Structures are given as structure tokens and as C-alpha cells.
mmCIF file with all atom_site columns, C-alpha atoms in Angstrom:
data_model
loop_
_atom_site.group_PDB
_atom_site.id
_atom_site.type_symbol
_atom_site.label_atom_id
_atom_site.label_alt_id
_atom_site.label_comp_id
_atom_site.label_asym_id
_atom_site.label_entity_id
_atom_site.label_seq_id
_atom_site.pdbx_PDB_ins_code
_atom_site.Cartn_x
_atom_site.Cartn_y
_atom_site.Cartn_z
_atom_site.occupancy
_atom_site.B_iso_or_equiv
_atom_site.pdbx_formal_charge
_atom_site.auth_seq_id
_atom_site.auth_comp_id
_atom_site.auth_asym_id
_atom_site.auth_atom_id
_atom_site.pdbx_PDB_model_num
ATOM 1  C CA . MET A 1 1  ? 0.000  0.000  0.000   1.00 83.00 ? 1  MET A CA 1
ATOM 2  C CA . PHE A 1 2  ? 2.777  2.454  0.903   1.00 82.00 ? 2  PHE A CA 1
ATOM 3  C CA . ASP A 1 3  ? 4.529  1.869  -2.421  1.00 84.00 ? 3  ASP A CA 1
ATOM 4  C CA . TYR A 1 4  ? 1.305  2.516  -4.344  1.00 79.00 ? 4  TYR A CA 1
ATOM 5  C CA . ILE A 1 5  ? 0.701  5.805  -2.535  1.00 76.00 ? 5  ILE A CA 1
ATOM 6  C CA . GLU A 1 6  ? 4.271  7.087  -2.720  1.00 75.00 ? 6  GLU A CA 1
ATOM 7  C CA . MET A 1 7  ? 5.202  5.830  -6.171  1.00 76.00 ? 7  MET A CA 1
ATOM 8  C CA . PHE A 1 8  ? 1.958  6.205  -8.129  1.00 76.00 ? 8  PHE A CA 1
ATOM 9  C CA . TYR A 1 9  ? -0.784 8.155  -6.398  1.00 78.00 ? 9  TYR A CA 1
ATOM 10 C CA . ASN A 1 10 ? 1.082  11.142 -4.946  1.00 77.00 ? 10 ASN A CA 1
ATOM 11 C CA . PRO A 1 11 ? 3.021  12.050 -8.118  1.00 76.00 ? 11 PRO A CA 1
ATOM 12 C CA . THR A 1 12 ? -0.108 11.906 -10.289 1.00 79.00 ? 12 THR A CA 1
ATOM 13 C CA . ARG A 1 13 ? -2.873 13.328 -8.112  1.00 83.00 ? 13 ARG A CA 1
ATOM 14 C CA . LYS A 1 14 ? -3.847 16.943 -8.638  1.00 80.00 ? 14 LYS A CA 1
ATOM 15 C CA . HIS A 1 15 ? -3.174 19.542 -5.959  1.00 79.00 ? 15 HIS A CA 1
ATOM 16 C CA . THR A 1 16 ? -5.267 22.672 -5.475  1.00 82.00 ? 16 THR A CA 1
ATOM 17 C CA . ASN A 1 17 ? -2.340 24.801 -4.312  1.00 80.00 ? 17 ASN A CA 1
ATOM 18 C CA . ASN A 1 18 ? -0.487 24.517 -7.642  1.00 82.00 ? 18 ASN A CA 1
ATOM 19 C CA . GLY A 1 19 ? -3.244 25.193 -10.152 1.00 87.00 ? 19 GLY A CA 1
ATOM 20 C CA . MET A 1 20 ? -4.761 21.684 -10.099 1.00 88.00 ? 20 MET A CA 1
ATOM 21 C CA . LEU A 1 21 ? -1.632 20.147 -11.577 1.00 88.00 ? 21 LEU A CA 1
ATOM 22 C CA . SER A 1 22 ? -0.017 16.933 -10.464 1.00 87.00 ? 22 SER A CA 1
ATOM 23 C CA . PRO A 1 23 ? 3.427  17.361 -8.890  1.00 86.00 ? 23 PRO A CA 1
ATOM 24 C CA . VAL A 1 24 ? 5.026  15.840 -11.993 1.00 87.00 ? 24 VAL A CA 1
ATOM 25 C CA . ASP A 1 25 ? 3.168  18.238 -14.319 1.00 90.00 ? 25 ASP A CA 1
ATOM 26 C CA . TYR A 1 26 ? 3.975  21.201 -12.080 1.00 91.00 ? 26 TYR A CA 1
ATOM 27 C CA . GLU A 1 27 ? 7.698  20.389 -12.098 1.00 90.00 ? 27 GLU A CA 1
ATOM 28 C CA . MET A 1 28 ? 7.669  20.043 -15.897 1.00 92.00 ? 28 MET A CA 1
ATOM 29 C CA . LYS A 1 29 ? 5.931  23.414 -16.219 1.00 93.00 ? 29 LYS A CA 1
ATOM 30 C CA . GLN A 1 30 ? 8.469  25.060 -13.897 1.00 93.00 ? 30 GLN A CA 1
ATOM 31 C CA . GLN A 1 31 ? 11.370 23.536 -15.822 1.00 95.00 ? 31 GLN A CA 1
ATOM 32 C CA . LYS A 1 32 ? 10.018 24.815 -19.162 1.00 95.00 ? 32 LYS A CA 1
ATOM 33 C CA . MET A 1 33 ? 9.553  28.299 -17.706 1.00 94.00 ? 33 MET A CA 1
ATOM 34 C CA . ASN A 1 34 ? 13.121 28.299 -16.386 1.00 95.00 ? 34 ASN A CA 1
ATOM 35 C CA . GLU A 1 35 ? 14.453 27.231 -19.770 1.00 94.00 ? 35 GLU A CA 1
ATOM 36 C CA . ALA A 1 36 ? 12.475 30.014 -21.451 1.00 92.00 ? 36 ALA A CA 1
ATOM 37 C CA . GLY A 1 37 ? 13.931 32.545 -19.018 1.00 87.00 ? 37 GLY A CA 1
ATOM 38 C CA . VAL A 1 38 ? 10.630 33.494 -17.436 1.00 74.00 ? 38 VAL A CA 1
#
């Protein structure tokens, strides 16, 4: 159960405090913005 929550559920579930993005999507968005110099 712990592995499921930590390895699958938490990285993919949406969070309200970051614009309803999953942590993985949020990190990708931040990385693209940094590369673009924003």
C-alpha cells in the first residue's frame, strides 16, 4: 500500500495549491519556464 501511494498516487494526483496540476506536471511546467527565461 505504501509503495502505491508514494510511487503512483502522490506524483499523479492533482493539488489545489499549484493550479490543479499533479506534482510531476507542475515540475515540468516550472522547468520549461526556467528554460524560457521566465
